[in-house]
Short mmCIF file of C-alpha atoms and ligand atoms in Angstrom, two decimals:
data_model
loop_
_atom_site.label_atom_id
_atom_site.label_comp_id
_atom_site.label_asym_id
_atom_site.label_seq_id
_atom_site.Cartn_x
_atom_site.Cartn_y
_atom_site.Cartn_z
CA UNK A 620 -19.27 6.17 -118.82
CA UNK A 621 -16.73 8.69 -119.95
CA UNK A 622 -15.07 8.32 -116.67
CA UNK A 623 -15.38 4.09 -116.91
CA UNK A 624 -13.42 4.61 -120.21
CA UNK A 625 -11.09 6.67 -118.67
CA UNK A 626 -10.47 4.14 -116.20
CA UNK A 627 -9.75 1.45 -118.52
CA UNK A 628 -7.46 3.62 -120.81
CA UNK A 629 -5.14 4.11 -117.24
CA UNK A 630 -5.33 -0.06 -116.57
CA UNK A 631 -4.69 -0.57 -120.54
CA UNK A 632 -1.88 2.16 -120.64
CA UNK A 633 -0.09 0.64 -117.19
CA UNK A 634 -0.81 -3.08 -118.54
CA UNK A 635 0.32 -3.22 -122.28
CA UNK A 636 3.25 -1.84 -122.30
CA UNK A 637 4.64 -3.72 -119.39
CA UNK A 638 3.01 -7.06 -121.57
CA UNK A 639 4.71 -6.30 -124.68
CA UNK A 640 8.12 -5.06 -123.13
CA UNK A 641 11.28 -5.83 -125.26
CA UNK A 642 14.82 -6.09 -124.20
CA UNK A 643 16.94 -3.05 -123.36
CA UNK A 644 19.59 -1.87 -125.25
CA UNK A 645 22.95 -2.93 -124.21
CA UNK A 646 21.03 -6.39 -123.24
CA UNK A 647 20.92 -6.60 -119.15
CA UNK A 648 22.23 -9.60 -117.92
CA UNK A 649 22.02 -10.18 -114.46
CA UNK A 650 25.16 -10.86 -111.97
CA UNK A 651 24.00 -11.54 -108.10
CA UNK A 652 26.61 -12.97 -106.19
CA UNK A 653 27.67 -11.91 -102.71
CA UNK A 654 29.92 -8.51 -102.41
CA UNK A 655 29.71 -8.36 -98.81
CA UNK A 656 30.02 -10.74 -95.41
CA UNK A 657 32.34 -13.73 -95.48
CA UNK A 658 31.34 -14.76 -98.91
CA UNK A 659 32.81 -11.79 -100.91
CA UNK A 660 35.98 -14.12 -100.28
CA UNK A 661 34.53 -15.75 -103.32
CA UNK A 662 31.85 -13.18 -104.59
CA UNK A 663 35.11 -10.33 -105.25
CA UNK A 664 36.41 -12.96 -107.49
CA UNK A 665 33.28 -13.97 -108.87
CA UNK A 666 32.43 -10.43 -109.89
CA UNK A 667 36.31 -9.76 -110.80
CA UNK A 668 35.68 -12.38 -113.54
CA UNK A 669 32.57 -11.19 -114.63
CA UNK A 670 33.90 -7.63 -115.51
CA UNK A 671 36.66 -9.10 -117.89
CA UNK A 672 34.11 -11.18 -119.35
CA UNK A 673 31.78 -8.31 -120.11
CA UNK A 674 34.57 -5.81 -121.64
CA UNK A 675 35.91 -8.66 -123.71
CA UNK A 676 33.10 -9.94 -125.14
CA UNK A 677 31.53 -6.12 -125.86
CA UNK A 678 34.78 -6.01 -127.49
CA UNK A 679 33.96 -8.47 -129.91
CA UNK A 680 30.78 -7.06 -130.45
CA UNK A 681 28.52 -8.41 -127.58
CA UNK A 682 25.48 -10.06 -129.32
CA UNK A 683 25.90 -9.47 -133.01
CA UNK A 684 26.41 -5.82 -132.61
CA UNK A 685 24.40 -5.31 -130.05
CA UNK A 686 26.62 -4.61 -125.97
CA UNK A 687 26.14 -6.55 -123.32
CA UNK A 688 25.32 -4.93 -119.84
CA UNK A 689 25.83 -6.48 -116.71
CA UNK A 690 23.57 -5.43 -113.99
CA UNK A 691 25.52 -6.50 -110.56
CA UNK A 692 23.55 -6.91 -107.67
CA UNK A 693 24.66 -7.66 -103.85
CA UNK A 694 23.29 -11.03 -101.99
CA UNK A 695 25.21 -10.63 -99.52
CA UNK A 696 25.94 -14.12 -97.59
CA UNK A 697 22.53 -14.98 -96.56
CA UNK A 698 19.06 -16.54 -98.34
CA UNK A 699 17.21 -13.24 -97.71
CA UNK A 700 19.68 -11.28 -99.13
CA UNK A 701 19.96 -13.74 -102.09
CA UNK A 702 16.16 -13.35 -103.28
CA UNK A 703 15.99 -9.81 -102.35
CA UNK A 704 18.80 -9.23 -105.39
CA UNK A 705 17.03 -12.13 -107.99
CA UNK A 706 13.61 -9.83 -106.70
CA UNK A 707 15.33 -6.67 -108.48
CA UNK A 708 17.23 -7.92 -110.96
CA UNK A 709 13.75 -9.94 -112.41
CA UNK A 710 11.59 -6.86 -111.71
CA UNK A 711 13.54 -3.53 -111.74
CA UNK A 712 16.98 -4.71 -113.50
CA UNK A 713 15.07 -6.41 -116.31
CA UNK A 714 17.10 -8.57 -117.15
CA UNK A 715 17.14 -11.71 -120.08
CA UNK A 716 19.17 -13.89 -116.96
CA UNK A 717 20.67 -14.30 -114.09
CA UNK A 718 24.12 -15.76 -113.07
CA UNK A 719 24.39 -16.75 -109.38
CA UNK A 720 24.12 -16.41 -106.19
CA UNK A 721 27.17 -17.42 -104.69
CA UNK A 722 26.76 -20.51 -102.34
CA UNK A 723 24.27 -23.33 -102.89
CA UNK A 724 22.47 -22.21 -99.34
CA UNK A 725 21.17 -19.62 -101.55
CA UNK A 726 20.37 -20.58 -104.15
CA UNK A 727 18.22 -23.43 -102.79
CA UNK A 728 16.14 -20.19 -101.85
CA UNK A 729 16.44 -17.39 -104.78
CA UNK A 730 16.55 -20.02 -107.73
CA UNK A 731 12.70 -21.08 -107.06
CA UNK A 732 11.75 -17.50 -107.59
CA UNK A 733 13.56 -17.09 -111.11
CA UNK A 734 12.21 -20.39 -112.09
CA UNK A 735 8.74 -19.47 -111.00
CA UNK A 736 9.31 -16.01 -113.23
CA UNK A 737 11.10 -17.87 -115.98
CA UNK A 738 13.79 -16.19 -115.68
CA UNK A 739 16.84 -18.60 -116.89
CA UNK A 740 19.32 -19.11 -113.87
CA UNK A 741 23.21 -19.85 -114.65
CA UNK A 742 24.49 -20.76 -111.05
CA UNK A 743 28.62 -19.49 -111.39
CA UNK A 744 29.60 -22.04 -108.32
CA UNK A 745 26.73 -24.15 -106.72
CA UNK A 746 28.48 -27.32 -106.42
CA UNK A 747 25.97 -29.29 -104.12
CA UNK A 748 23.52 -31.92 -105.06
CA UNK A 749 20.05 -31.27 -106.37
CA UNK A 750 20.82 -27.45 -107.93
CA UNK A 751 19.47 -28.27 -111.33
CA UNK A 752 16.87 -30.01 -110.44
CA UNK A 753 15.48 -26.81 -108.16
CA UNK A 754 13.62 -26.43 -111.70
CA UNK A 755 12.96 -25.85 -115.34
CA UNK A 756 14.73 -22.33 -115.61
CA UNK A 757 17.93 -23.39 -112.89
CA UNK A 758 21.29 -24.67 -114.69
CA UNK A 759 24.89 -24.34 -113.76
CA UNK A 760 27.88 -24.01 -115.23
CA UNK A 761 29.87 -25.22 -111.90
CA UNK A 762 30.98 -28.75 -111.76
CA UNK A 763 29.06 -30.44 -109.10
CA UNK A 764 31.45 -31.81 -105.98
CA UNK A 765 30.35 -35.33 -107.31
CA UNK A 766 32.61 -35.09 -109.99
CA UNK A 767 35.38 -33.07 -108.58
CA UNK A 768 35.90 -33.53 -104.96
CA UNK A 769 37.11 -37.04 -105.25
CA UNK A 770 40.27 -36.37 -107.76
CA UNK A 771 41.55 -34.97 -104.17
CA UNK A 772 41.39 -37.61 -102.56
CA UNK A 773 43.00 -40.26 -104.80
CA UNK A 774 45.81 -37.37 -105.28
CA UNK A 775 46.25 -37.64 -101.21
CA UNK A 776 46.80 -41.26 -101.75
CA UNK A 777 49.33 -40.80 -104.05
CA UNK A 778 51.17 -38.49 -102.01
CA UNK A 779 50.76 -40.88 -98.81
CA UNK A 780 49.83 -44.61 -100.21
CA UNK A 781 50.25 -45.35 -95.98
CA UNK A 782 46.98 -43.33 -95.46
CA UNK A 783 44.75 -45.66 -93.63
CA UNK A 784 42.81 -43.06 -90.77
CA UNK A 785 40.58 -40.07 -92.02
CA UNK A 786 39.14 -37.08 -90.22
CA UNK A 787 36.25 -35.81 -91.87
CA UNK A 788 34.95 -32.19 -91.00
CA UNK A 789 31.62 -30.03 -91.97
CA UNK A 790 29.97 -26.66 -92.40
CA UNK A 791 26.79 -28.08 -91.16
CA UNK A 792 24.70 -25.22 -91.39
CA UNK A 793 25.81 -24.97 -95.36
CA UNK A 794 23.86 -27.04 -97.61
CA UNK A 795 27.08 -27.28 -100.11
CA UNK A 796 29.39 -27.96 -97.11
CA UNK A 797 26.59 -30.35 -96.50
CA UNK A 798 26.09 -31.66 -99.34
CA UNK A 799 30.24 -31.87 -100.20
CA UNK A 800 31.10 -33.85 -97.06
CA UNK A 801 28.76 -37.19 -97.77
CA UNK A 802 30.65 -36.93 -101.67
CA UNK A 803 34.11 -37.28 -99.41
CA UNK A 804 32.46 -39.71 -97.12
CA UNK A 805 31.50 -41.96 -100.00
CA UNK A 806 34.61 -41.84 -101.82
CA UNK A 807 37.09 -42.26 -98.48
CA UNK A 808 35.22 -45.60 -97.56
CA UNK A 809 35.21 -46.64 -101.42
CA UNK A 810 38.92 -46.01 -101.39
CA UNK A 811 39.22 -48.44 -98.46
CA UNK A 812 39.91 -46.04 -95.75
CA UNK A 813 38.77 -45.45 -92.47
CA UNK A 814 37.01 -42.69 -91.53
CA UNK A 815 37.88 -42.35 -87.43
CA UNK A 816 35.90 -39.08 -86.59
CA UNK A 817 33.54 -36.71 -87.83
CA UNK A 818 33.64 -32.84 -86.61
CA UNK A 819 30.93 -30.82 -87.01
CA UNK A 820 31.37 -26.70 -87.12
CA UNK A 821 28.86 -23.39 -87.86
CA UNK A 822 30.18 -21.11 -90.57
CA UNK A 823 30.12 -18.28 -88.90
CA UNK A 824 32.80 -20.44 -85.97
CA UNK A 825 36.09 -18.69 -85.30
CA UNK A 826 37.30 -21.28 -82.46
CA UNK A 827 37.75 -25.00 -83.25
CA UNK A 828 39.50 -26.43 -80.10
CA UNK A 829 37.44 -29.06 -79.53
CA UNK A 830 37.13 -30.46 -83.53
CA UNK A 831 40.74 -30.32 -83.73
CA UNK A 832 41.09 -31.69 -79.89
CA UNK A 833 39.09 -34.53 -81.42
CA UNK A 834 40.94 -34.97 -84.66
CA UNK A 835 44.48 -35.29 -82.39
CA UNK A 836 43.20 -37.97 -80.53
CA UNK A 837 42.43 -40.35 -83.07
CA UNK A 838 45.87 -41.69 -85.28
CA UNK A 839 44.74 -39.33 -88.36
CA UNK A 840 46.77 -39.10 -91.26
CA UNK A 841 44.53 -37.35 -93.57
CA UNK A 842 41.98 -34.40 -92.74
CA UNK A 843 39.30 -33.59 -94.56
CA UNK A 844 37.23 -30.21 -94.59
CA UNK A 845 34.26 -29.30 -96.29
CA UNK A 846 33.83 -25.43 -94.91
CA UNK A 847 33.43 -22.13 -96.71
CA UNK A 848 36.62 -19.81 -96.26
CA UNK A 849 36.70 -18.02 -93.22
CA UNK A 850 35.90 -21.12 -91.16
CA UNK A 851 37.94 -23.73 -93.12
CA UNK A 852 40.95 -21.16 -93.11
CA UNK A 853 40.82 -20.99 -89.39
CA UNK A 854 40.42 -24.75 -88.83
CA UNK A 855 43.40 -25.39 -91.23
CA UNK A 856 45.46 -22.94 -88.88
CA UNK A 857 44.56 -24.08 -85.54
CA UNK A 858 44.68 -28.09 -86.73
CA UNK A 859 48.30 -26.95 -87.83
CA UNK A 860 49.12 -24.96 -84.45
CA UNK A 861 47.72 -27.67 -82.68
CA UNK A 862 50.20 -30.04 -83.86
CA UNK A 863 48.61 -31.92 -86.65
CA UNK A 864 51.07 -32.52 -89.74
CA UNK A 865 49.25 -34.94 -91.83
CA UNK A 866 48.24 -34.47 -95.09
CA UNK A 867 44.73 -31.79 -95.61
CA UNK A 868 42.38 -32.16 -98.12
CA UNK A 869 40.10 -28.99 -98.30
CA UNK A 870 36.96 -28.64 -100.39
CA UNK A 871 35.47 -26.30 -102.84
CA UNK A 872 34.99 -23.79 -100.32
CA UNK A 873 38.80 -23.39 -99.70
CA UNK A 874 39.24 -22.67 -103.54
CA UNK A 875 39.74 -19.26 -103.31
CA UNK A 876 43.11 -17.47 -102.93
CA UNK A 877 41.17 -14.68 -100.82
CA UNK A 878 41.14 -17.69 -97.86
CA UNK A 879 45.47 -17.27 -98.32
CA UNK A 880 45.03 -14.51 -95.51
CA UNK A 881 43.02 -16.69 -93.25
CA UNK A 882 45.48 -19.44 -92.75
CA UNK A 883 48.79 -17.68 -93.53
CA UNK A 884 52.11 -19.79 -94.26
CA UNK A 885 49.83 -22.40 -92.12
CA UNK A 886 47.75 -22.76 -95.77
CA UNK A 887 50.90 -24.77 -97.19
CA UNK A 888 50.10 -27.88 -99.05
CA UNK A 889 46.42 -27.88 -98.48
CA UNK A 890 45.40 -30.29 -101.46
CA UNK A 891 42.10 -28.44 -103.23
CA UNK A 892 40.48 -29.92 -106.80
CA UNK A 893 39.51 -27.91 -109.67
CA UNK A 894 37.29 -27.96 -111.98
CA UNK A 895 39.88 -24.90 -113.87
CA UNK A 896 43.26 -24.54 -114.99
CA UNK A 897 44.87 -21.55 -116.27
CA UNK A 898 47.29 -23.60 -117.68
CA UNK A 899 44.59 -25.62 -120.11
CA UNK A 900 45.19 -24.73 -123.79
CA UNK A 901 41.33 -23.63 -125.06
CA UNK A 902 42.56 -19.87 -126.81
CA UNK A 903 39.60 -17.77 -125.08
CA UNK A 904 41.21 -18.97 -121.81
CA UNK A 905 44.67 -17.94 -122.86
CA UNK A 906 42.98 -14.24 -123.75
CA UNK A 907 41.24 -14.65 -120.11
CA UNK A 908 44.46 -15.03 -117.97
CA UNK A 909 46.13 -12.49 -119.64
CA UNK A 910 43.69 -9.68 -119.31
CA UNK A 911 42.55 -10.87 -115.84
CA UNK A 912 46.21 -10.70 -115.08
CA UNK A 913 46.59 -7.39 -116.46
CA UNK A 914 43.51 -5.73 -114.90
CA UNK A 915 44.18 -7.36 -111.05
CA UNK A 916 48.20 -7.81 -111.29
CA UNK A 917 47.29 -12.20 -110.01
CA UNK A 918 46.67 -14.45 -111.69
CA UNK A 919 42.65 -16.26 -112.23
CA UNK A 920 41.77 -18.39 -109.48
CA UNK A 921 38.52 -21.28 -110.34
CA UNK A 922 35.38 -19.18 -109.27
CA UNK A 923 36.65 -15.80 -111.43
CA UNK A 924 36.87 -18.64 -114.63
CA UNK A 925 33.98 -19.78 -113.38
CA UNK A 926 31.85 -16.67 -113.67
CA UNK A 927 33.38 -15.26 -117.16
CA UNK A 928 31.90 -18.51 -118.32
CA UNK A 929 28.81 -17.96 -117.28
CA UNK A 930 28.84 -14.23 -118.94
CA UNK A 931 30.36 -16.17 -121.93
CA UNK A 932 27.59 -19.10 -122.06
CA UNK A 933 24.40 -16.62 -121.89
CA UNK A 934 26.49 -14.66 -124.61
CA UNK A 935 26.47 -16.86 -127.06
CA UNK A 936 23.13 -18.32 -126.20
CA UNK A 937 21.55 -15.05 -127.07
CA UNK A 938 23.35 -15.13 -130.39
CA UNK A 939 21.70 -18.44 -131.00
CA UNK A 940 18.43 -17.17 -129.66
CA UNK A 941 18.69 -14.37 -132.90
CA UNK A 942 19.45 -17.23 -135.05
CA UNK A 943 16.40 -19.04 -134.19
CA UNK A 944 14.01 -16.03 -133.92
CA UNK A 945 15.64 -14.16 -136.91
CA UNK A 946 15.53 -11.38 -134.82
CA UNK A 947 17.22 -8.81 -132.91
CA UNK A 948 16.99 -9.68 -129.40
CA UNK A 949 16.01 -5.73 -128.41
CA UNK A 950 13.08 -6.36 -130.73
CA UNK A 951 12.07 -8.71 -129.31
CA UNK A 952 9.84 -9.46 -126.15
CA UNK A 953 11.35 -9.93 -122.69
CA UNK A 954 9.57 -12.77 -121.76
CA UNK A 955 10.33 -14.52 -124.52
CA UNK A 956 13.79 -13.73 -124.92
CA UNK A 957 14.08 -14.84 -120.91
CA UNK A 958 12.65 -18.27 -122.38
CA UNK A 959 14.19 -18.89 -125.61
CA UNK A 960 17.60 -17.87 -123.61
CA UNK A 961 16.90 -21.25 -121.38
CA UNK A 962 16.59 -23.58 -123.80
CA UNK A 963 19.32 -22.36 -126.18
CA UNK A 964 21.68 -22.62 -123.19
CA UNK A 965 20.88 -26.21 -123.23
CA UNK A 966 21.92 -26.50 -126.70
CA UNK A 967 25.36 -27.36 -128.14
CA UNK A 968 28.62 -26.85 -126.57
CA UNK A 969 30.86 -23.42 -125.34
CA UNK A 970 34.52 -23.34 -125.49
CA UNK A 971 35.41 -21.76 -121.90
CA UNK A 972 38.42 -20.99 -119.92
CA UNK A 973 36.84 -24.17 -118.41
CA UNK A 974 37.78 -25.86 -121.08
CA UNK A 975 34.37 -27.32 -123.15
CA UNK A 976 31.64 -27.47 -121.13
CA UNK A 977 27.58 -27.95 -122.23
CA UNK A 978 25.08 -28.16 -120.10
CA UNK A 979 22.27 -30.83 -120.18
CA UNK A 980 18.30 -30.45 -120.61
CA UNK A 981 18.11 -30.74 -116.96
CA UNK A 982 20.39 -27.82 -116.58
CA UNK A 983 23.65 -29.68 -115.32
CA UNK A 984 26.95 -29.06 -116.52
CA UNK A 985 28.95 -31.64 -118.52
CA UNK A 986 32.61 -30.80 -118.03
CA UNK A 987 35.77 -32.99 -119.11
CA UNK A 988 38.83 -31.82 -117.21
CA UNK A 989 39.33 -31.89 -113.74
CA UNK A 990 42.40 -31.07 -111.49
CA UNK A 991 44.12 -31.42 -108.17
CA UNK A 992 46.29 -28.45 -106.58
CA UNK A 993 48.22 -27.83 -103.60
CA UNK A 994 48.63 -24.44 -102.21
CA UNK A 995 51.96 -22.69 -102.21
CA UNK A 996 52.38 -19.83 -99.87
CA UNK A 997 55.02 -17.22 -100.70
CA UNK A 998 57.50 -16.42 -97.97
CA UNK A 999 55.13 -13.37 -96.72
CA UNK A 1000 52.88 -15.98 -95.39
CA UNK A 1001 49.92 -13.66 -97.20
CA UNK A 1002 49.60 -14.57 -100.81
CA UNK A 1003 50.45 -17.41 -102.87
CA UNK A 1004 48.74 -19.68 -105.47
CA UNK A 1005 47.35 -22.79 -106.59
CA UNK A 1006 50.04 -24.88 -107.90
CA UNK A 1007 48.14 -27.59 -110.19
CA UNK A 1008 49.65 -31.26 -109.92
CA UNK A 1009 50.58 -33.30 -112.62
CA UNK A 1010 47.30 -35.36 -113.35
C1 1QQ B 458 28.57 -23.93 -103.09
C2 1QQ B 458 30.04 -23.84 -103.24
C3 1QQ B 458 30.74 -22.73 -102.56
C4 1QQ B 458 32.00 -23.14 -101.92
C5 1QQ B 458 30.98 -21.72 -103.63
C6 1QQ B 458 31.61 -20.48 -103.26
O1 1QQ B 458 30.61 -24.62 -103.96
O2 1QQ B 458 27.98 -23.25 -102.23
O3 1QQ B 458 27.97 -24.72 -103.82
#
């Protein structure tokens, strides 16, 4: 008897305090976004934006008094790697939320297992179809290509109005790249163009002879790529060593000044849309680029925005989740912080370096302001910047 007791004192002792767990103090918020492989083109940045975000806002206080902590975790590029790091942030890293992973690939894997955990997902730059609706506990905070890509195009025709022949190119083992192509698709044949070739690629391609042998045997004058990075840089460079000197429209995937390396001088006037400016006029954005600046000596590029909004949004969800509850969030339960924290993201509006944004009660983002940019490359062929066009 004495040693049944015993028994159940041990299960009690493991169970109720892992039951009735609150939230750490500083408040771990969860930041999983790829540090290594191709992707850290965009995960550096994304975790670059994250760090401002976290030393501002502890600056002003964090949540009512109470600091912030962000618990970074490496996906890496692939799925696996991507629920390995939501695995340890849920269970080990204990944290109220998670912002990432980096590419919609995986997140179409690692969101299902936050959302099965309810643990509230804020995806920093999954811009494919279908990423809310993954489930209950998945939003964004990234403007979905639907909305975006197309402002590219219409910019290309204002560049060119004697565009008539389109080349149309695809990641098409990516599920954004994917997913970002059938958006141009849609929108080239609803502008009245003609789209004379498609081009399939892998990711993880270095060589594109025979895409770009294809492309210069059709009359194109406008190219279109939907790529991540590495790849799109090197297609941009061979199509332009190659000969081709129409105009290039590139996707979300070459939004990141890390992909200036790739493609050298050749990166000139590649025509990218935005859904950031660090030009726009919101006052937290003007306090962004300048400490960004100051910390990384460049300017912000669109995924580093990106994730300080995310950081920002969860913040001051959590101060609306005291409001509510009338509580401290660190006395407060961790699985009921994690849910309260999902449904006041969904509630009322955030004034971002993104400008305003809200998100929905299916999780999706509702942004206003769009742009179009064209890539300037400094005469060192190595960096340059994002040159926003008038809208
Ligand atoms: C996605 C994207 C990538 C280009 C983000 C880095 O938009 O995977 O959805």
């Amino acid at each position: 008897m004495s040693r049944m007791l015993s028994v159940l004192a041990l299960v009690l002792s493991l169970a109720v305090p892992a039951l009735a767990e609150n939230v750490a103090s500083p408040i771990p918020i969860g930041f999983a976004v790829a540090q290594t492989t191709n992707v850290a083109l965009f995960g550096q940045e994304q975790v670059n934006g994250a760090k401002i975000a976290e030393e501002y806002l502890n600056s002003l206080g964090g949540v009512n008094g109470t600091p912030i902590r962000m618990v970074y975790q490496d996906t890496g590029g692939d799925e696996a790697g991507a629920v390995n790091a939501f695995q340890n942030l849920i269970t080990q890293g204990k944290v109220v939320g998670i912002i990432g992973p980096t590419l919609s690939q995986q997140a179409f894997a690692a969101n299902p297992i936050a959302d099965r955990a309810k643990v509230p997902v804020v995806g920093p730059s999954n811009t494919a179809k279908g990423i809310p609706q993954i489930g209950e506990y998945v939003g964004r905070i990234s403007a979905p290509m639907t909305v975006v890509a197309p402002n590219s195009l219409k910019k290309a025709l204002a560049l060119n109005p004697k565009i008539k022949n389109v080349a149309v190119l695809f990641a098409q083992n990516d599920a954004f790249s994917a997913s970002e192509t059938g958006i141009f698709q849609e929108a080239i044949k609803g502008l009245g163009l003609n789209i004379v070739t498609i081009q399939r690629f892998q990711t993880t391609d270095t060589d594109f002879t025979t895409q770009v042998t294809a492309v210069l045997g059709e009359n194109v004058d406008l190219v279109v790529i939907s790529g991540l990075a590495a790849d799109s840089g090197n297609l941009v460079k061979q199509l332009r060593q190659l000969g081709y000197t129409g105009i290039i429209v590139g996707g979300n995937g070459l939004n990141s000044p890390n992909m200036f390396p790739v493609c050298g001088a050749l990166c000139q006037d590649i025509l990218v849309a935005q859904a950031y400016s660090p030009e726009a006029a919101a006052e937290v954005n003007r306090v962004f680029v300048e400490k960004f600046t100051a910390a990384y000596k460049k300017g912000p590029a669109q995924f580093s925005a990106q994730a300080f909004a995310a950081v920002q949004v969860i913040v001051e969800a959590l101060k609306k989740v005291e409001a509510t509850a009338k509580k401290k969030i660190t006395a407060m339960e961790l699985t009921e912080v994690r849910t309260a924290l999902n449904k006041a993201l969904r509630t009322g509006s955030y004034v971002t370096p993104l400008g305003e944004i809200s998100m929905n009660a299916e999780g999706e983002v509702e942004q206003k302001d769009f742009y179009v940019s064209q890539i300037k490359m400094d005469a060192d062929g190595k960096s340059g910047k994002f040159t926003l066009l008038p809208r």
